[in-house]
PDB file of C-alpha atoms in Angstrom:
ATOM      1  CA  UNK W   1     -12.579   1.566  -1.488  1.00  0.00           C
ATOM      2  CA  UNK W   2     -12.177   5.085  -0.181  1.00  0.00           C
ATOM      3  CA  UNK W   3     -12.505   7.696  -2.993  1.00  0.00           C
ATOM      4  CA  UNK W   4      -9.395   9.413  -1.639  1.00  0.00           C
ATOM      5  CA  UNK W   5      -7.420   6.189  -2.164  1.00  0.00           C
ATOM      6  CA  UNK W   6      -8.685   5.829  -5.739  1.00  0.00           C
ATOM      7  CA  UNK W   7      -7.889   9.446  -6.590  1.00  0.00           C
ATOM      8  CA  UNK W   8      -4.371   9.212  -5.169  1.00  0.00           C
ATOM      9  CA  UNK W   9      -3.702   5.914  -6.958  1.00  0.00           C
ATOM     10  CA  UNK W  10      -4.832   7.454 -10.262  1.00  0.00           C
ATOM     11  CA  UNK W  11      -2.490  10.407  -9.823  1.00  0.00           C
ATOM     12  CA  UNK W  12       0.397   8.113  -8.903  1.00  0.00           C
ATOM     13  CA  UNK W  13      -0.209   6.028 -12.029  1.00  0.00           C
ATOM     14  CA  UNK W  14      -0.219   9.162 -14.200  1.00  0.00           C
ATOM     15  CA  UNK W  15       3.057  10.436 -12.754  1.00  0.00           C
ATOM     16  CA  UNK W  16       4.677   7.017 -13.199  1.00  0.00           C
ATOM     17  CA  UNK W  17       3.718   7.084 -16.893  1.00  0.00           C
ATOM     18  CA  UNK W  18       5.348  10.508 -17.260  1.00  0.00           C
ATOM     19  CA  UNK W  19       8.525   9.315 -15.523  1.00  0.00           C
ATOM     20  CA  UNK W  20       8.680   6.282 -17.804  1.00  0.00           C
ATOM     21  CA  UNK W  21       8.340   8.537 -20.849  1.00  0.00           C
ATOM     22  CA  UNK W  22      11.172  10.769 -19.615  1.00  0.00           C
ATOM     23  CA  UNK W  23      13.346   7.689 -19.036  1.00  0.00           C
ATOM     24  CA  UNK W  24      12.838   6.757 -22.680  1.00  0.00           C
ATOM     25  CA  UNK W  25      13.876  10.246 -23.784  1.00  0.00           C
ATOM     26  CA  UNK W  26      16.995  10.109 -21.590  1.00  0.00           C
ATOM     27  CA  UNK W  27      17.947   6.759 -23.114  1.00  0.00           C
ATOM     28  CA  UNK W  28      17.691   8.214 -26.620  1.00  0.00           C
ATOM     29  CA  UNK W  29      19.779  11.227 -25.625  1.00  0.00           C
ATOM     30  CA  UNK W  30      22.460   8.950 -24.152  1.00  0.00           C
ATOM     31  CA  UNK W  31      22.615   6.905 -27.347  1.00  0.00           C
ATOM     32  CA  UNK W  32      22.911  10.058 -29.444  1.00  0.00           C
ATOM     33  CA  UNK W  33      25.693  11.518 -27.274  1.00  0.00           C
ATOM     34  CA  UNK W  34      27.570   8.209 -27.361  1.00  0.00           C
ATOM     35  CA  UNK W  35      27.750   8.428 -31.157  1.00  0.00           C
ATOM     36  CA  UNK W  36      28.609  12.147 -31.376  1.00  0.00           C
ATOM     37  CA  UNK W  37      31.885  13.981 -31.056  1.00  0.00           C
ATOM     38  CA  UNK W  38      32.415  16.912 -28.758  1.00  0.00           C
ATOM     39  CA  UNK W  39      30.969  20.035 -30.268  1.00  0.00           C
ATOM     40  CA  UNK W  40      27.881  22.255 -30.495  1.00  0.00           C
ATOM     41  CA  UNK W  41      25.639  19.389 -31.579  1.00  0.00           C
ATOM     42  CA  UNK W  42      26.546  17.202 -28.633  1.00  0.00           C
ATOM     43  CA  UNK W  43      26.235  20.158 -26.266  1.00  0.00           C
ATOM     44  CA  UNK W  44      22.711  20.834 -27.533  1.00  0.00           C
ATOM     45  CA  UNK W  45      21.689  17.219 -26.983  1.00  0.00           C
ATOM     46  CA  UNK W  46      23.281  17.304 -23.535  1.00  0.00           C
ATOM     47  CA  UNK W  47      21.314  20.461 -22.669  1.00  0.00           C
ATOM     48  CA  UNK W  48      18.047  18.785 -23.656  1.00  0.00           C
ATOM     49  CA  UNK W  49      19.000  15.735 -21.606  1.00  0.00           C
ATOM     50  CA  UNK W  50      19.654  17.905 -18.533  1.00  0.00           C
ATOM     51  CA  UNK W  51      16.277  19.605 -18.937  1.00  0.00           C
ATOM     52  CA  UNK W  52      14.593  16.205 -19.218  1.00  0.00           C
ATOM     53  CA  UNK W  53      16.429  15.002 -16.118  1.00  0.00           C
ATOM     54  CA  UNK W  54      15.184  18.057 -14.201  1.00  0.00           C
ATOM     55  CA  UNK W  55      11.609  17.241 -15.171  1.00  0.00           C
ATOM     56  CA  UNK W  56      12.138  13.657 -14.074  1.00  0.00           C
ATOM     57  CA  UNK W  57      13.432  14.825 -10.685  1.00  0.00           C
ATOM     58  CA  UNK W  58      10.357  17.034 -10.263  1.00  0.00           C
ATOM     59  CA  UNK W  59       7.962  14.180 -11.053  1.00  0.00           C
ATOM     60  CA  UNK W  60       9.878  11.841  -8.754  1.00  0.00           C
ATOM     61  CA  UNK W  61       9.490  14.379  -5.944  1.00  0.00           C
ATOM     62  CA  UNK W  62       5.745  14.579  -6.565  1.00  0.00           C
ATOM     63  CA  UNK W  63       5.521  10.783  -6.719  1.00  0.00           C
ATOM     64  CA  UNK W  64       7.327  10.429  -3.397  1.00  0.00           C
ATOM     65  CA  UNK W  65       4.920  12.865  -1.754  1.00  0.00           C
ATOM     66  CA  UNK W  66       1.853  11.045  -3.087  1.00  0.00           C
ATOM     67  CA  UNK W  67       3.232   7.673  -1.999  1.00  0.00           C
ATOM     68  CA  UNK W  68       3.863   9.024   1.501  1.00  0.00           C
ATOM     69  CA  UNK W  69       0.329  10.416   1.557  1.00  0.00           C
ATOM     70  CA  UNK W  70      -1.063   7.018   0.534  1.00  0.00           C
ATOM     71  CA  UNK W  71       0.996   5.332   3.242  1.00  0.00           C
ATOM     72  CA  UNK W  72      -0.374   7.724   5.864  1.00  0.00           C
ATOM     73  CA  UNK W  73      -3.971   7.071   4.824  1.00  0.00           C
ATOM     74  CA  UNK W  74      -3.416   3.309   4.815  1.00  0.00           C
ATOM     75  CA  UNK W  75      -1.781   3.482   8.249  1.00  0.00           C
ATOM     76  CA  UNK W  76      -4.754   5.406   9.632  1.00  0.00           C
ATOM     77  CA  UNK W  77      -7.183   2.867   8.176  1.00  0.00           C
ATOM     78  CA  UNK W  78      -5.121  -0.020   9.559  1.00  0.00           C
ATOM     79  CA  UNK W  79      -5.035   1.573  13.004  1.00  0.00           C
ATOM     80  CA  UNK W  80      -8.817   1.888  12.962  1.00  0.00           C
ATOM     81  CA  UNK W  81      -9.202  -1.769  11.960  1.00  0.00           C
ATOM     82  CA  UNK W  82      -6.762  -2.889  14.657  1.00  0.00           C
ATOM     83  CA  UNK W  83      -8.675  -0.937  17.286  1.00  0.00           C
ATOM     84  CA  UNK W  84     -11.924  -2.521  16.148  1.00  0.00           C
ATOM     85  CA  UNK W  85     -10.373  -6.014  16.276  1.00  0.00           C
ATOM     86  CA  UNK W  86      -8.882  -5.314  19.702  1.00  0.00           C
ATOM     87  CA  UNK W  87     -12.262  -4.315  21.078  1.00  0.00           C
ATOM     88  CA  UNK W  88     -13.825  -7.514  19.733  1.00  0.00           C
ATOM     89  CA  UNK W  89     -10.985  -9.599  21.227  1.00  0.00           C
ATOM     90  CA  UNK W  90     -11.363  -7.915  24.608  1.00  0.00           C
ATOM     91  CA  UNK W  91     -15.084  -8.673  24.660  1.00  0.00           C
ATOM     92  CA  UNK W  92     -14.424 -12.330  23.825  1.00  0.00           C
ATOM     93  CA  UNK W  93     -11.728 -12.600  26.523  1.00  0.00           C
ATOM     94  CA  UNK W  94     -14.023 -11.050  29.111  1.00  0.00           C
ATOM     95  CA  UNK W  95     -16.726 -13.586  28.300  1.00  0.00           C
ATOM     96  CA  UNK W  96     -14.240 -16.488  28.488  1.00  0.00           C
ATOM     97  CA  UNK W  97     -12.810 -15.159  31.759  1.00  0.00           C
ATOM     98  CA  UNK W  98     -16.255 -15.083  33.362  1.00  0.00           C
ATOM     99  CA  UNK W  99     -16.906 -18.665  32.246  1.00  0.00           C
ATOM    100  CA  UNK W 100     -13.550 -19.877  33.605  1.00  0.00           C
ATOM    101  CA  UNK W 101     -14.139 -18.160  36.923  1.00  0.00           C
ATOM    102  CA  UNK W 102     -17.545 -19.792  37.158  1.00  0.00           C
ATOM    103  CA  UNK W 103     -16.216 -23.302  36.520  1.00  0.00           C
ATOM    104  CA  UNK W 104     -12.815 -23.160  38.267  1.00  0.00           C
ATOM    105  CA  UNK W 105     -13.374 -20.521  40.884  1.00  0.00           C
ATOM    106  CA  UNK W 106     -12.349 -22.852  43.725  1.00  0.00           C
ATOM    107  CA  UNK W 107      -8.957 -23.807  42.279  1.00  0.00           C
ATOM    108  CA  UNK W 108      -6.021 -21.907  43.800  1.00  0.00           C
ATOM    109  CA  UNK W 109      -3.131 -22.384  41.364  1.00  0.00           C
ATOM    110  CA  UNK W 110      -0.700 -20.377  43.501  1.00  0.00           C
ATOM    111  CA  UNK W 111      -0.586 -23.135  46.160  1.00  0.00           C
ATOM    112  CA  UNK W 112       1.019 -25.648  43.791  1.00  0.00           C
ATOM    113  CA  UNK W 113       4.716 -25.725  44.650  1.00  0.00           C
ATOM    114  CA  UNK W 114       5.999 -26.870  41.308  1.00  0.00           C
ATOM    115  CA  UNK W 115       9.346 -25.076  41.593  1.00  0.00           C
ATOM    116  CA  UNK W 116      10.304 -27.096  44.689  1.00  0.00           C
ATOM    117  CA  UNK W 117       9.349 -30.368  43.021  1.00  0.00           C
ATOM    118  CA  UNK W 118      11.314 -29.454  39.896  1.00  0.00           C
ATOM    119  CA  UNK W 119      14.419 -28.681  41.970  1.00  0.00           C
ATOM    120  CA  UNK W 120      14.162 -32.046  43.800  1.00  0.00           C
ATOM    121  CA  UNK W 121      13.814 -34.007  40.558  1.00  0.00           C
ATOM    122  CA  UNK W 122      16.796 -32.207  39.020  1.00  0.00           C
ATOM    123  CA  UNK W 123      18.941 -33.242  42.018  1.00  0.00           C
ATOM    124  CA  UNK W 124      17.909 -36.890  41.529  1.00  0.00           C
ATOM    125  CA  UNK W 125      18.699 -36.787  37.817  1.00  0.00           C
ATOM    126  CA  UNK W 126      22.127 -35.322  38.551  1.00  0.00           C
ATOM    127  CA  UNK W 127      22.820 -38.130  41.070  1.00  0.00           C
ATOM    128  CA  UNK W 128      21.817 -40.791  38.522  1.00  0.00           C
ATOM    129  CA  UNK W 129      24.132 -39.184  35.939  1.00  0.00           C
ATOM    130  CA  UNK W 130      27.030 -39.628  38.381  1.00  0.00           C
ATOM    131  CA  UNK W 131      26.155 -43.291  38.910  1.00  0.00           C
ATOM    132  CA  UNK W 132      25.948 -43.916  35.170  1.00  0.00           C
ATOM    133  CA  UNK W 133      29.387 -42.340  34.689  1.00  0.00           C
ATOM    134  CA  UNK W 134      30.910 -44.668  37.292  1.00  0.00           C
ATOM    135  CA  UNK W 135      29.229 -47.700  35.732  1.00  0.00           C
ATOM    136  CA  UNK W 136      30.631 -46.793  32.304  1.00  0.00           C
ATOM    137  CA  UNK W 137      34.143 -46.436  33.714  1.00  0.00           C
ATOM    138  CA  UNK W 138      33.915 -49.804  35.480  1.00  0.00           C
ATOM    139  CA  UNK W 139      32.603 -51.597  32.384  1.00  0.00           C
ATOM    140  CA  UNK W 140      35.391 -50.097  30.281  1.00  0.00           C
ATOM    141  CA  UNK W 141      38.003 -51.720  32.562  1.00  0.00           C
ATOM    142  CA  UNK W 142      36.307 -55.152  32.863  1.00  0.00           C
ATOM    143  CA  UNK W 143      36.266 -58.116  30.543  1.00  0.00           C
ATOM    144  CA  UNK W 144      33.111 -59.803  29.374  1.00  0.00           C
ATOM    145  CA  UNK W 145      31.651 -61.989  32.066  1.00  0.00           C
ATOM    146  CA  UNK W 146      29.141 -62.205  34.951  1.00  0.00           C
ATOM    147  CA  UNK W 147      30.683 -59.232  36.805  1.00  0.00           C
ATOM    148  CA  UNK W 148      30.424 -56.936  33.816  1.00  0.00           C
ATOM    149  CA  UNK W 149      26.880 -58.142  33.121  1.00  0.00           C
ATOM    150  CA  UNK W 150      25.834 -57.307  36.708  1.00  0.00           C
ATOM    151  CA  UNK W 151      27.207 -53.767  36.462  1.00  0.00           C
ATOM    152  CA  UNK W 152      25.527 -53.364  33.069  1.00  0.00           C
ATOM    153  CA  UNK W 153      22.211 -54.438  34.620  1.00  0.00           C
ATOM    154  CA  UNK W 154      22.540 -51.819  37.385  1.00  0.00           C
ATOM    155  CA  UNK W 155      23.423 -49.199  34.773  1.00  0.00           C
ATOM    156  CA  UNK W 156      20.287 -50.052  32.777  1.00  0.00           C
ATOM    157  CA  UNK W 157      18.184 -49.759  35.936  1.00  0.00           C
ATOM    158  CA  UNK W 158      19.703 -46.343  36.713  1.00  0.00           C
ATOM    159  CA  UNK W 159      19.037 -45.244  33.139  1.00  0.00           C
ATOM    160  CA  UNK W 160      15.378 -46.275  33.450  1.00  0.00           C
ATOM    161  CA  UNK W 161      15.055 -44.234  36.649  1.00  0.00           C
ATOM    162  CA  UNK W 162      16.658 -41.266  34.934  1.00  0.00           C
ATOM    163  CA  UNK W 163      14.203 -41.493  32.025  1.00  0.00           C
ATOM    164  CA  UNK W 164      11.296 -41.623  34.482  1.00  0.00           C
ATOM    165  CA  UNK W 165      12.495 -38.529  36.357  1.00  0.00           C
ATOM    166  CA  UNK W 166      13.092 -36.707  33.081  1.00  0.00           C
ATOM    167  CA  UNK W 167       9.502 -37.446  32.056  1.00  0.00           C
ATOM    168  CA  UNK W 168       8.220 -36.072  35.369  1.00  0.00           C
ATOM    169  CA  UNK W 169      10.447 -33.031  35.021  1.00  0.00           C
ATOM    170  CA  UNK W 170       9.108 -32.327  31.523  1.00  0.00           C
ATOM    171  CA  UNK W 171       5.532 -32.534  32.803  1.00  0.00           C
ATOM    172  CA  UNK W 172       6.212 -30.150  35.686  1.00  0.00           C
ATOM    173  CA  UNK W 173       8.003 -27.703  33.417  1.00  0.00           C
ATOM    174  CA  UNK W 174       5.060 -27.754  31.002  1.00  0.00           C
ATOM    175  CA  UNK W 175       2.718 -27.164  33.927  1.00  0.00           C
ATOM    176  CA  UNK W 176       4.815 -24.213  35.074  1.00  0.00           C
ATOM    177  CA  UNK W 177       4.816 -22.827  31.555  1.00  0.00           C
ATOM    178  CA  UNK W 178       1.032 -23.099  31.373  1.00  0.00           C
ATOM    179  CA  UNK W 179       0.607 -21.269  34.681  1.00  0.00           C
ATOM    180  CA  UNK W 180       2.992 -18.533  33.623  1.00  0.00           C
ATOM    181  CA  UNK W 181       1.170 -18.219  30.303  1.00  0.00           C
ATOM    182  CA  UNK W 182      -2.139 -17.902  32.135  1.00  0.00           C
ATOM    183  CA  UNK W 183      -0.687 -15.240  34.429  1.00  0.00           C
ATOM    184  CA  UNK W 184       0.778 -13.401  31.452  1.00  0.00           C
ATOM    185  CA  UNK W 185      -2.544 -13.571  29.629  1.00  0.00           C
ATOM    186  CA  UNK W 186      -4.259 -12.103  32.679  1.00  0.00           C
ATOM    187  CA  UNK W 187      -1.724  -9.284  32.853  1.00  0.00           C
ATOM    188  CA  UNK W 188      -2.083  -8.609  29.141  1.00  0.00           C
ATOM    189  CA  UNK W 189      -5.842  -8.512  29.502  1.00  0.00           C
ATOM    190  CA  UNK W 190      -5.565  -6.070  32.389  1.00  0.00           C
ATOM    191  CA  UNK W 191      -3.180  -3.874  30.408  1.00  0.00           C
ATOM    192  CA  UNK W 192      -5.407  -4.062  27.351  1.00  0.00           C
ATOM    193  CA  UNK W 193      -8.426  -3.002  29.373  1.00  0.00           C
ATOM    194  CA  UNK W 194      -6.491  -0.068  30.808  1.00  0.00           C
ATOM    195  CA  UNK W 195      -5.367   0.900  27.301  1.00  0.00           C
ATOM    196  CA  UNK W 196      -8.905   0.654  25.958  1.00  0.00           C
ATOM    197  CA  UNK W 197     -10.209   2.824  28.802  1.00  0.00           C
ATOM    198  CA  UNK W 198      -7.528   5.415  28.084  1.00  0.00           C
ATOM    199  CA  UNK W 199      -8.340   5.343  24.361  1.00  0.00           C
ATOM    200  CA  UNK W 200     -12.043   5.760  25.062  1.00  0.00           C
ATOM    201  CA  UNK W 201     -11.341   8.730  27.317  1.00  0.00           C
ATOM    202  CA  UNK W 202      -9.068  10.282  24.699  1.00  0.00           C
ATOM    203  CA  UNK W 203     -11.665   9.606  22.008  1.00  0.00           C
ATOM    204  CA  UNK W 204     -14.339  11.422  23.980  1.00  0.00           C
ATOM    205  CA  UNK W 205     -12.008  14.368  24.542  1.00  0.00           C
ATOM    206  CA  UNK W 206     -11.106  14.514  20.850  1.00  0.00           C
ATOM    207  CA  UNK W 207     -14.741  14.396  19.839  1.00  0.00           C
ATOM    208  CA  UNK W 208     -15.482  17.227  22.255  1.00  0.00           C
ATOM    209  CA  UNK W 209     -12.571  19.330  20.990  1.00  0.00           C
ATOM    210  CA  UNK W 210     -12.973  18.663  17.254  1.00  0.00           C
ATOM    211  CA  UNK W 211     -16.689  18.011  17.053  1.00  0.00           C
ATOM    212  CA  UNK W 212     -17.240  21.072  14.893  1.00  0.00           C
ATOM    213  CA  UNK W 213     -14.463  20.301  12.415  1.00  0.00           C
ATOM    214  CA  UNK W 214     -15.670  18.980   9.068  1.00  0.00           C
ATOM    215  CA  UNK W 215     -12.907  16.552   8.070  1.00  0.00           C
ATOM    216  CA  UNK W 216     -14.483  15.750   4.706  1.00  0.00           C
ATOM    217  CA  UNK W 217     -14.618  19.412   3.759  1.00  0.00           C
ATOM    218  CA  UNK W 218     -10.987  19.982   4.744  1.00  0.00           C
ATOM    219  CA  UNK W 219      -9.919  16.907   2.801  1.00  0.00           C
ATOM    220  CA  UNK W 220     -11.862  18.064  -0.259  1.00  0.00           C
ATOM    221  CA  UNK W 221     -10.208  21.496  -0.123  1.00  0.00           C
ATOM    222  CA  UNK W 222      -6.813  19.834   0.288  1.00  0.00           C
ATOM    223  CA  UNK W 223      -7.260  17.650  -2.797  1.00  0.00           C
ATOM    224  CA  UNK W 224      -8.653  20.553  -4.826  1.00  0.00           C
ATOM    225  CA  UNK W 225      -5.579  22.599  -3.957  1.00  0.00           C
ATOM    226  CA  UNK W 226      -3.289  19.759  -4.991  1.00  0.00           C
ATOM    227  CA  UNK W 227      -5.114  19.404  -8.311  1.00  0.00           C
ATOM    228  CA  UNK W 228      -4.749  23.135  -8.971  1.00  0.00           C
ATOM    229  CA  UNK W 229      -1.054  23.001  -8.156  1.00  0.00           C
ATOM    230  CA  UNK W 230      -0.598  20.039 -10.469  1.00  0.00           C
ATOM    231  CA  UNK W 231      -2.356  21.882 -13.301  1.00  0.00           C
ATOM    232  CA  UNK W 232      -0.137  24.900 -12.680  1.00  0.00           C
ATOM    233  CA  UNK W 233       2.946  22.688 -12.853  1.00  0.00           C
ATOM    234  CA  UNK W 234       1.836  21.195 -16.160  1.00  0.00           C
ATOM    235  CA  UNK W 235       1.220  24.670 -17.607  1.00  0.00           C
ATOM    236  CA  UNK W 236       4.690  25.777 -16.510  1.00  0.00           C
ATOM    237  CA  UNK W 237       6.187  22.679 -18.119  1.00  0.00           C
ATOM    238  CA  UNK W 238       4.504  23.439 -21.436  1.00  0.00           C
ATOM    239  CA  UNK W 239       5.899  26.967 -21.296  1.00  0.00           C
ATOM    240  CA  UNK W 240       9.387  25.540 -20.866  1.00  0.00           C
ATOM    241  CA  UNK W 241       9.971  26.735 -17.336  1.00  0.00           C
ATOM    242  CA  UNK W 242      11.630  24.648 -14.637  1.00  0.00           C
ATOM    243  CA  UNK W 243       8.791  25.112 -12.138  1.00  0.00           C
ATOM    244  CA  UNK W 244       8.858  22.815  -9.156  1.00  0.00           C
ATOM    245  CA  UNK W 245      12.524  21.819  -9.534  1.00  0.00           C
ATOM    246  CA  UNK W 246      14.298  21.820  -6.155  1.00  0.00           C
ATOM    247  CA  UNK W 247      16.733  24.710  -5.698  1.00  0.00           C
ATOM    248  CA  UNK W 248      19.505  22.421  -4.612  1.00  0.00           C
ATOM    249  CA  UNK W 249      19.739  20.765  -8.071  1.00  0.00           C
ATOM    250  CA  UNK W 250      23.282  21.306  -9.307  1.00  0.00           C
ATOM    251  CA  UNK W 251      24.002  21.579 -13.043  1.00  0.00           C
ATOM    252  CA  UNK W 252      27.443  20.038 -12.551  1.00  0.00           C
ATOM    253  CA  UNK W 253      25.911  17.098 -10.710  1.00  0.00           C
ATOM    254  CA  UNK W 254      23.438  16.479 -13.544  1.00  0.00           C
ATOM    255  CA  UNK W 255      26.195  16.686 -16.178  1.00  0.00           C
ATOM    256  CA  UNK W 256      28.331  14.254 -14.166  1.00  0.00           C
ATOM    257  CA  UNK W 257      25.396  11.846 -13.969  1.00  0.00           C
ATOM    258  CA  UNK W 258      24.878  12.050 -17.733  1.00  0.00           C
ATOM    259  CA  UNK W 259      28.583  11.457 -18.394  1.00  0.00           C
ATOM    260  CA  UNK W 260      28.504   8.404 -16.114  1.00  0.00           C
ATOM    261  CA  UNK W 261      25.470   7.031 -17.957  1.00  0.00           C
ATOM    262  CA  UNK W 262      27.165   7.668 -21.327  1.00  0.00           C
ATOM    263  CA  UNK W 263      30.342   5.906 -20.166  1.00  0.00           C
ATOM    264  CA  UNK W 264      28.311   2.877 -19.070  1.00  0.00           C
ATOM    265  CA  UNK W 265      26.552   2.771 -22.434  1.00  0.00           C
ATOM    266  CA  UNK W 266      29.879   2.950 -24.341  1.00  0.00           C
ATOM    267  CA  UNK W 267      31.229  -0.033 -22.384  1.00  0.00           C
ATOM    268  CA  UNK W 268      28.339  -2.219 -23.606  1.00  0.00           C
ATOM    269  CA  UNK W 269      28.616  -1.182 -27.281  1.00  0.00           C
ATOM    270  CA  UNK W 270      31.321  -1.633 -29.985  1.00  0.00           C
ATOM    271  CA  UNK W 271      34.568   0.248 -29.273  1.00  0.00           C
ATOM    272  CA  UNK W 272      34.832   3.633 -30.952  1.00  0.00           C
ATOM    273  CA  UNK W 273      37.936   2.740 -32.968  1.00  0.00           C
ATOM    274  CA  UNK W 274      35.979  -0.015 -34.781  1.00  0.00           C
ATOM    275  CA  UNK W 275      33.089   2.270 -35.666  1.00  0.00           C
ATOM    276  CA  UNK W 276      35.307   4.358 -38.068  1.00  0.00           C
ATOM    277  CA  UNK W 277      36.536   1.322 -40.112  1.00  0.00           C
ATOM    278  CA  UNK W 278      35.551   1.643 -43.773  1.00  0.00           C
ATOM    279  CA  UNK W 279      34.804   5.373 -43.598  1.00  0.00           C
ATOM    280  CA  UNK W 280      36.898   7.906 -45.530  1.00  0.00           C
ATOM    281  CA  UNK W 281      39.042  10.199 -43.372  1.00  0.00           C
ATOM    282  CA  UNK W 282      37.889  13.750 -42.860  1.00  0.00           C
ATOM    283  CA  UNK W 283      41.103  15.327 -44.215  1.00  0.00           C
ATOM    284  CA  UNK W 284      40.725  14.018 -47.890  1.00  0.00           C
ATOM    285  CA  UNK W 285      39.530  16.716 -50.278  1.00  0.00           C
ATOM    286  CA  UNK W 286      36.772  16.221 -52.783  1.00  0.00           C
ATOM    287  CA  UNK W 287      37.636  15.061 -56.337  1.00  0.00           C
ATOM    288  CA  UNK W 288      38.346  17.999 -58.703  1.00  0.00           C
ATOM    289  CA  UNK W 289      35.828  18.749 -61.427  1.00  0.00           C
ATOM    290  CA  UNK W 290      37.204  18.946 -64.985  1.00  0.00           C
ATOM    291  CA  UNK W 291      36.381  22.193 -66.802  1.00  0.00           C
ATOM    292  CA  UNK W 292      36.040  20.469 -70.215  1.00  0.00           C
ATOM    293  CA  UNK W 293      33.251  18.324 -68.877  1.00  0.00           C
ATOM    294  CA  UNK W 294      31.246  21.402 -67.979  1.00  0.00           C
ATOM    295  CA  UNK W 295      28.835  22.381 -70.801  1.00  0.00           C
ATOM    296  CA  UNK W 296      29.386  25.795 -72.300  1.00  0.00           C
ATOM    297  CA  UNK W 297      26.939  28.513 -71.472  1.00  0.00           C
ATOM    298  CA  UNK W 298      24.708  29.794 -74.292  1.00  0.00           C
ATOM    299  CA  UNK W 299      26.307  33.246 -74.231  1.00  0.00           C
ATOM    300  CA  UNK W 300      29.765  31.732 -74.710  1.00  0.00           C
ATOM    301  CA  UNK W 301      28.565  29.653 -77.683  1.00  0.00           C
ATOM    302  CA  UNK W 302      27.135  32.696 -79.426  1.00  0.00           C
ATOM    303  CA  UNK W 303      30.373  34.635 -78.982  1.00  0.00           C
ATOM    304  CA  UNK W 304      32.388  31.814 -80.526  1.00  0.00           C
ATOM    305  CA  UNK W 305      30.093  31.611 -83.561  1.00  0.00           C
ATOM    306  CA  UNK W 306      30.324  35.357 -84.172  1.00  0.00           C
ATOM    307  CA  UNK W 307      34.114  35.281 -84.057  1.00  0.00           C
ATOM    308  CA  UNK W 308      34.219  32.452 -86.586  1.00  0.00           C
ATOM    309  CA  UNK W 309      32.083  34.379 -89.016  1.00  0.00           C
TER     310      UNK W 309
END
């Protein structure tokens, strides 16, 4: 495999792992917010969830770019393979064409008037269909007997003739199809040869124009630059900055998305009014502490003893 393909696939796999990790964090944040009441705590969790969602959007953007880059490289490789296969096919067709011309050079297919013969046979079949219709009408009005049997015999004979003409018609139509296919193949071969000649001319011109361009060097510089940018993005992430996030990201849109995800999670879990069953209400005060149960301080004990004396 091409080293560029392997390098791109490795980077794609790494970004997918990061996106999966961020999805796990978002799921935990959604579960936490679903169990919390509105307040500073929930707002803090929501803020962290929004920051995580921003990072996910950034990685998704990078992943989309790498996938498009992989698609472009694969398309270029496929185009090269198709051109190579086309050249091999053209060579084989040229060899077969020479052999056919050598063996059947005296046959002039254009002189075969198959269309006229097909039209004549179709007229005969249509005439036999009319006769069969009349025979069916006559037999429907007659009783069983010699007269009906005679008409039935003529109808069977007409049906046999119709089947024979239909067989001839099918053969002529197949012959016409074969001739048209041969003509189409010849036209396609001619067009292919013209296309190949044009591609060869363009290839020579491109080689002349870009003969001094080192594609491998440019590609190496391109990948080095992408690696440096990726390292810079990771450093910015560690420093807590939103580097690489598109400017059109809207905070309100992200909060709306989180609220929609939280609402979906709450529908799948136990209703909120059942979660508070068995828990003491928030408005009940704590039990009072009796003063007599509190042990006396040492200073107080000494004062009492002195008074008694």
